[in-house]
Amino acid sequence: MVPERDILKPPPLRRGDKIGVVAPASNIQRDALDAGLKRLQELGYQVELGDSVFEQDLYFAGSPEARARDLMHMFQRADIRAIICARGGYGSNYLLPLLDLELIRRNPKIFVGYSDLTSLLTWINDEVGLVTFHGPMVAKDFAHVDGVDVDSWLATVEARNGVELNATPLCTGEGEGTLYGGCLSILVASLGTQYEIETGETILFMEDIGAKPYQIDRMLMQLKYAGKFEGVRGIVFGEMQDCFQPGGQNYTLEEVILRVLGDLKIPIAFGLPSGHVRSRNVTLPFGIRARLQADSSSATLRLLETAVSAHSHSASI
């Protein structure tokens, strides 16, 4: 069993609540954002945009100060019940030294993103203890038909229990720990910095897009040499979309993964569609207890507790 730890759960999100939309990384396409906002409204939420969402500074959605100010403002506002990122891209790392962690601790809220937002998800989870959500973004998944796995979204943000998610087994076994992780390349980029990921006692989720198998191998080896698999209780990979060698290959990505991680003697699963996916992006709450069970024919990731607090609130209609 994994020791109990301090955890801060945000209040649940209800229909009629107001969602703040921010762009902590790259600049956005207006059409995609509008489509995502419309879908959120169809799901019953109100939406409000951060002040810098439409700004552009090189390939960023405004300066680091403007992006950080938007994010902190959304955490501070009492009428904002959840914060969803517009898109990833690149640039969230610039915000790390600008976050007011104490303000976040005093105002816990559902915070959702993936890809480049991994740096914010893991740092806030590590330093504040706040459950963060690896899940659909506004100008990406919410903007497309079947872009969001609505069942997992509602289950995690509305305090439902007993969520089970399926994947393909690579190594058999059973492990229990804290669900944690994100985009593999961003996890690796944290190594050697003051924002380095803390993976001990976790069920570690990793996913990426467009990385060749040898690059996946290299990143996994870097994590291994850095000791980041020590104490890990289980590993789940995402779809790993477009992670193949152009021109063909006579091996599978799963074989590459097992070559690096097969000696860990822990359950390993592949293909859980969260993050960079083709459709139906699954929402994963980082920071709660989870169990990974894998046998020769199936693998199941079970969330052992709710991702949000039991405390509710009145929607601001």
Short mmCIF file of C-alpha atoms in Angstrom, two decimals:
data_model
loop_
_atom_site.label_atom_id
_atom_site.label_comp_id
_atom_site.label_asym_id
_atom_site.label_seq_id
_atom_site.Cartn_x
_atom_site.Cartn_y
_atom_site.Cartn_z
CA MET A 1 0.00 0.00 0.00
CA VAL A 2 1.12 3.54 -0.73
CA PRO A 3 1.31 5.87 2.31
CA GLU A 4 -1.40 8.48 2.69
CA ARG A 5 -0.40 11.96 1.56
CA ASP A 6 -1.69 15.48 1.67
CA ILE A 7 -4.03 16.17 -1.22
CA LEU A 8 -6.08 19.21 -2.13
CA LYS A 9 -9.20 18.52 -4.15
CA PRO A 10 -11.03 21.31 -5.98
CA PRO A 11 -14.81 21.74 -5.68
CA PRO A 12 -16.86 19.87 -8.31
CA LEU A 13 -18.03 21.47 -11.54
CA ARG A 14 -21.79 21.64 -12.16
CA ARG A 15 -23.90 22.58 -15.14
CA GLY A 16 -24.42 26.34 -15.12
CA ASP A 17 -21.01 27.03 -13.59
CA LYS A 18 -18.60 29.47 -15.21
CA ILE A 19 -15.39 28.18 -16.81
CA GLY A 20 -12.40 30.44 -17.36
CA VAL A 21 -10.47 29.87 -20.59
CA VAL A 22 -6.77 30.79 -20.69
CA ALA A 23 -3.91 30.37 -23.16
CA PRO A 24 -0.72 29.73 -21.14
CA ALA A 25 1.29 28.53 -24.14
CA SER A 26 0.91 29.11 -27.90
CA ASN A 27 -1.38 31.57 -29.65
CA ILE A 28 -4.76 30.27 -30.79
CA GLN A 29 -6.86 30.06 -33.93
CA ARG A 30 -10.09 32.01 -33.42
CA ASP A 31 -12.32 29.60 -35.36
CA ALA A 32 -11.19 26.60 -33.33
CA LEU A 33 -11.62 28.48 -30.07
CA ASP A 34 -15.13 29.60 -31.01
CA ALA A 35 -16.11 26.01 -31.84
CA GLY A 36 -14.80 24.81 -28.48
CA LEU A 37 -16.58 27.56 -26.58
CA LYS A 38 -19.84 26.64 -28.32
CA ARG A 39 -19.45 23.00 -27.27
CA LEU A 40 -18.83 23.96 -23.64
CA GLN A 41 -21.99 26.06 -23.70
CA GLU A 42 -23.91 23.13 -25.19
CA LEU A 43 -22.74 21.06 -22.23
CA GLY A 44 -24.37 23.60 -19.95
CA TYR A 45 -21.45 25.77 -18.84
CA GLN A 46 -20.87 29.48 -19.00
CA VAL A 47 -17.49 30.57 -20.38
CA GLU A 48 -15.27 33.59 -19.98
CA LEU A 49 -12.01 34.31 -21.78
CA GLY A 50 -8.81 35.52 -20.20
CA ASP A 51 -7.63 38.96 -21.27
CA SER A 52 -4.58 37.73 -23.18
CA VAL A 53 -6.16 34.79 -25.04
CA PHE A 54 -6.00 36.58 -28.41
CA GLU A 55 -2.56 38.13 -27.95
CA GLN A 56 0.46 36.99 -29.93
CA ASP A 57 4.15 37.33 -29.14
CA LEU A 58 6.19 35.26 -31.60
CA TYR A 59 4.55 31.83 -31.18
CA PHE A 60 3.16 32.57 -27.71
CA ALA A 61 -0.25 33.86 -26.63
CA GLY A 62 1.24 37.05 -25.24
CA SER A 63 4.11 37.73 -22.88
CA PRO A 64 4.85 35.37 -19.97
CA GLU A 65 3.66 38.04 -17.55
CA ALA A 66 0.34 38.47 -19.36
CA ARG A 67 -0.26 34.73 -19.58
CA ALA A 68 0.60 34.19 -15.91
CA ARG A 69 -1.56 37.13 -14.88
CA ASP A 70 -4.53 35.65 -16.76
CA LEU A 71 -4.09 32.28 -15.08
CA MET A 72 -3.71 33.72 -11.59
CA HIS A 73 -6.72 35.99 -12.13
CA MET A 74 -8.88 33.00 -13.02
CA PHE A 75 -7.74 31.15 -9.88
CA GLN A 76 -8.51 34.21 -7.77
CA ARG A 77 -12.00 34.95 -9.10
CA ALA A 78 -14.75 33.46 -6.93
CA ASP A 79 -17.18 33.14 -9.85
CA ILE A 80 -14.82 30.98 -11.93
CA ARG A 81 -15.36 27.31 -11.02
CA ALA A 82 -12.88 25.68 -13.42
CA ILE A 83 -10.04 26.71 -15.72
CA ILE A 84 -9.50 25.04 -19.09
CA CYS A 85 -6.56 25.81 -21.34
CA ALA A 86 -7.30 26.84 -24.92
CA ARG A 87 -4.43 24.82 -26.40
CA GLY A 88 -0.88 23.65 -25.80
CA GLY A 89 1.95 24.24 -28.23
CA TYR A 90 4.88 25.72 -26.34
CA GLY A 91 5.49 28.29 -23.63
CA SER A 92 4.04 27.07 -20.33
CA ASN A 93 7.52 26.68 -18.86
CA TYR A 94 7.92 30.47 -18.90
CA LEU A 95 5.08 30.72 -16.38
CA LEU A 96 6.54 28.41 -13.74
CA PRO A 97 8.51 31.05 -11.78
CA LEU A 98 5.58 33.48 -12.09
CA LEU A 99 2.94 31.29 -10.44
CA ASP A 100 1.58 32.39 -7.07
CA LEU A 101 1.39 28.96 -5.47
CA GLU A 102 -0.11 30.27 -2.25
CA LEU A 103 -2.92 31.96 -4.20
CA ILE A 104 -3.63 28.64 -5.95
CA ARG A 105 -3.60 26.84 -2.60
CA ARG A 106 -6.16 29.27 -1.19
CA ASN A 107 -8.37 29.00 -4.30
CA PRO A 108 -8.34 25.36 -5.44
CA LYS A 109 -10.05 24.87 -8.79
CA ILE A 110 -10.29 22.31 -11.56
CA PHE A 111 -7.40 23.08 -13.93
CA VAL A 112 -7.37 21.22 -17.26
CA GLY A 113 -4.86 20.81 -20.08
CA TYR A 114 -2.28 18.48 -21.63
CA SER A 115 0.73 18.48 -23.95
CA ASP A 116 2.86 21.54 -23.11
CA LEU A 117 0.61 22.20 -20.10
CA THR A 118 2.17 19.13 -18.47
CA SER A 119 4.73 21.44 -16.86
CA LEU A 120 1.96 23.35 -15.06
CA LEU A 121 -0.05 20.25 -14.18
CA THR A 122 2.88 18.49 -12.53
CA TRP A 123 4.39 21.53 -10.79
CA ILE A 124 1.07 22.64 -9.28
CA ASN A 125 0.36 19.07 -8.23
CA ASP A 126 3.82 18.65 -6.68
CA GLU A 127 4.02 21.98 -4.89
CA VAL A 128 0.41 22.74 -3.96
CA GLY A 129 -0.95 19.20 -3.69
CA LEU A 130 -3.86 20.24 -5.91
CA VAL A 131 -5.40 17.57 -8.11
CA THR A 132 -4.87 18.66 -11.72
CA PHE A 133 -6.61 17.32 -14.79
CA HIS A 134 -4.93 15.89 -17.89
CA GLY A 135 -7.77 16.32 -20.32
CA PRO A 136 -9.50 18.10 -23.20
CA MET A 137 -8.67 21.65 -24.24
CA VAL A 138 -11.02 24.22 -25.71
CA ALA A 139 -9.56 24.96 -29.16
CA LYS A 140 -8.52 21.34 -29.63
CA ASP A 141 -10.80 18.60 -28.32
CA PHE A 142 -13.92 20.56 -27.41
CA ALA A 143 -13.75 22.09 -30.90
CA HIS A 144 -14.33 18.74 -32.64
CA VAL A 145 -17.21 16.30 -32.80
CA ASP A 146 -16.29 13.32 -30.59
CA GLY A 147 -13.17 15.15 -29.46
CA VAL A 148 -14.02 14.65 -25.79
CA ASP A 149 -14.81 11.49 -23.85
CA VAL A 150 -17.79 13.05 -22.10
CA ASP A 151 -18.29 10.14 -19.71
CA SER A 152 -14.82 10.44 -18.18
CA TRP A 153 -15.09 14.24 -18.18
CA LEU A 154 -18.31 14.23 -16.19
CA ALA A 155 -17.15 11.42 -13.91
CA THR A 156 -14.00 13.26 -12.86
CA VAL A 157 -15.34 16.81 -12.56
CA GLU A 158 -18.65 15.88 -10.89
CA ALA A 159 -17.29 13.73 -8.02
CA ARG A 160 -18.31 10.32 -9.33
CA ASN A 161 -16.52 7.27 -7.93
CA GLY A 162 -15.33 3.96 -9.33
CA VAL A 163 -14.09 5.17 -12.73
CA GLU A 164 -12.44 2.39 -14.77
CA LEU A 165 -10.41 2.88 -17.95
CA ASN A 166 -9.13 0.17 -20.28
CA ALA A 167 -5.87 -0.26 -22.16
CA THR A 168 -3.76 -3.00 -23.73
CA PRO A 169 -1.46 -4.98 -21.40
CA LEU A 170 2.28 -5.02 -22.06
CA CYS A 171 3.51 -6.37 -18.69
CA THR A 172 1.27 -8.19 -16.25
CA GLY A 173 0.87 -7.39 -12.58
CA GLU A 174 -0.95 -5.10 -10.18
CA GLY A 175 0.16 -1.79 -8.69
CA GLU A 176 -1.37 1.00 -6.67
CA GLY A 177 -0.16 4.58 -6.38
CA THR A 178 -0.80 8.22 -7.17
CA LEU A 179 -1.83 8.89 -10.75
CA TYR A 180 0.66 11.34 -12.28
CA GLY A 181 2.44 12.19 -15.52
CA GLY A 182 1.68 13.82 -18.85
CA CYS A 183 3.44 14.43 -22.14
CA LEU A 184 6.67 12.42 -22.20
CA SER A 185 8.86 15.08 -23.84
CA ILE A 186 7.73 17.69 -21.28
CA LEU A 187 8.32 15.30 -18.38
CA VAL A 188 11.87 14.73 -19.63
CA ALA A 189 12.43 18.47 -20.12
CA SER A 190 11.89 19.01 -16.38
CA LEU A 191 14.94 16.91 -15.42
CA GLY A 192 17.77 18.86 -13.86
CA THR A 193 15.60 21.90 -13.16
CA GLN A 194 13.96 23.14 -9.97
CA TYR A 195 10.66 21.98 -11.50
CA GLU A 196 11.75 18.36 -11.86
CA ILE A 197 8.93 15.81 -11.74
CA GLU A 198 8.40 13.66 -8.63
CA THR A 199 7.44 10.16 -9.75
CA GLY A 200 7.93 8.01 -6.65
CA GLU A 201 4.93 5.91 -5.54
CA THR A 202 3.00 6.73 -8.72
CA ILE A 203 1.01 5.11 -11.44
CA LEU A 204 2.87 6.97 -14.16
CA PHE A 205 1.00 8.03 -17.29
CA MET A 206 3.04 9.02 -20.35
CA GLU A 207 1.99 10.02 -23.85
CA ASP A 208 3.34 11.98 -26.80
CA ILE A 209 2.81 12.77 -30.46
CA GLY A 210 5.02 12.62 -33.53
CA ALA A 211 8.13 11.25 -31.77
CA LYS A 212 10.02 8.51 -33.60
CA PRO A 213 10.46 5.22 -31.71
CA TYR A 214 14.18 5.81 -31.13
CA GLN A 215 13.32 9.19 -29.62
CA ILE A 216 10.80 7.53 -27.30
CA ASP A 217 13.56 5.05 -26.39
CA ARG A 218 15.99 7.90 -25.66
CA MET A 219 13.53 9.77 -23.46
CA LEU A 220 12.60 6.64 -21.52
CA MET A 221 16.29 5.85 -21.01
CA GLN A 222 16.88 9.38 -19.75
CA LEU A 223 14.09 8.97 -17.20
CA LYS A 224 15.51 5.58 -16.25
CA TYR A 225 19.04 6.92 -15.75
CA ALA A 226 17.59 9.80 -13.72
CA GLY A 227 15.98 7.28 -11.35
CA LYS A 228 12.45 8.36 -12.24
CA PHE A 229 11.13 4.80 -12.46
CA GLU A 230 12.33 3.90 -8.98
CA GLY A 231 9.28 3.40 -6.77
CA VAL A 232 6.86 3.66 -9.70
CA ARG A 233 4.02 1.15 -9.15
CA GLY A 234 2.74 0.92 -12.69
CA ILE A 235 3.01 2.63 -16.08
CA VAL A 236 0.29 3.51 -18.58
CA PHE A 237 1.06 4.87 -22.04
CA GLY A 238 -1.31 6.92 -24.15
CA GLU A 239 -2.11 6.34 -27.81
CA MET A 240 1.35 7.65 -28.79
CA GLN A 241 -0.19 9.13 -31.91
CA ASP A 242 2.07 9.22 -35.01
CA CYS A 243 5.03 7.82 -33.06
CA PHE A 244 6.51 5.77 -35.87
CA GLN A 245 9.54 5.81 -38.14
CA PRO A 246 8.72 7.38 -41.54
CA GLY A 247 9.45 4.92 -44.32
CA GLY A 248 8.45 1.91 -42.26
CA GLN A 249 9.86 -0.14 -39.40
CA ASN A 250 10.10 -3.87 -38.70
CA TYR A 251 9.37 -3.49 -34.98
CA THR A 252 6.57 -2.05 -32.90
CA LEU A 253 6.65 0.83 -30.45
CA GLU A 254 5.47 -1.62 -27.81
CA GLU A 255 8.63 -3.68 -28.39
CA VAL A 256 10.73 -0.55 -27.94
CA ILE A 257 8.98 0.24 -24.66
CA LEU A 258 9.43 -3.28 -23.33
CA ARG A 259 13.14 -3.24 -24.26
CA VAL A 260 13.63 -0.26 -21.93
CA LEU A 261 11.07 -0.92 -19.20
CA GLY A 262 10.49 -4.67 -19.21
CA ASP A 263 12.95 -5.25 -16.37
CA LEU A 264 10.99 -3.04 -13.94
CA LYS A 265 8.67 -5.95 -13.08
CA ILE A 266 5.62 -3.72 -12.74
CA PRO A 267 2.35 -3.63 -14.70
CA ILE A 268 2.63 -1.70 -17.97
CA ALA A 269 -0.27 -0.86 -20.28
CA PHE A 270 -0.56 0.89 -23.62
CA GLY A 271 -3.17 2.87 -25.54
CA LEU A 272 -5.18 4.83 -22.98
CA PRO A 273 -6.56 7.74 -25.07
CA SER A 274 -5.75 10.84 -23.02
CA GLY A 275 -3.85 13.85 -24.35
CA HIS A 276 -2.84 13.63 -28.01
CA VAL A 277 -5.56 11.33 -29.34
CA ARG A 278 -7.53 10.76 -32.52
CA SER A 279 -10.86 11.20 -30.74
CA ARG A 280 -12.65 11.01 -27.38
CA ASN A 281 -9.97 12.50 -25.15
CA VAL A 282 -10.16 10.91 -21.69
CA THR A 283 -9.80 13.09 -18.58
CA LEU A 284 -7.23 11.83 -16.05
CA PRO A 285 -7.00 13.45 -12.61
CA PHE A 286 -3.39 13.67 -11.41
CA GLY A 287 -2.90 13.38 -7.67
CA ILE A 288 -5.49 10.79 -6.68
CA ARG A 289 -4.97 7.14 -5.85
CA ALA A 290 -5.32 4.66 -8.68
CA ARG A 291 -4.76 0.96 -9.29
CA LEU A 292 -3.41 -0.60 -12.47
CA GLN A 293 -4.19 -4.27 -13.07
CA ALA A 294 -2.89 -6.10 -16.12
CA ASP A 295 -3.16 -9.73 -17.10
CA SER A 296 -2.43 -11.48 -20.37
CA SER A 297 -5.62 -10.25 -22.03
CA SER A 298 -6.61 -6.92 -20.49
CA ALA A 299 -5.44 -3.94 -18.47
CA THR A 300 -7.62 -1.73 -16.28
CA LEU A 301 -6.81 1.57 -14.62
CA ARG A 302 -9.22 2.15 -11.74
CA LEU A 303 -9.50 5.51 -9.98
CA LEU A 304 -9.83 4.70 -6.27
CA GLU A 305 -11.21 8.04 -5.12
CA THR A 306 -13.06 11.03 -6.47
CA ALA A 307 -11.01 13.77 -8.13
CA VAL A 308 -12.98 16.63 -6.58
CA SER A 309 -14.18 17.40 -3.09
CA ALA A 310 -17.61 16.53 -1.77
CA HIS A 311 -18.22 20.23 -1.21
CA SER A 312 -20.53 21.71 -3.82
CA HIS A 313 -21.58 25.24 -4.55
CA SER A 314 -24.34 27.24 -6.16
CA ALA A 315 -23.81 27.90 -9.83
CA SER A 316 -23.39 31.50 -10.91
CA ILE A 317 -26.06 31.71 -13.54
#
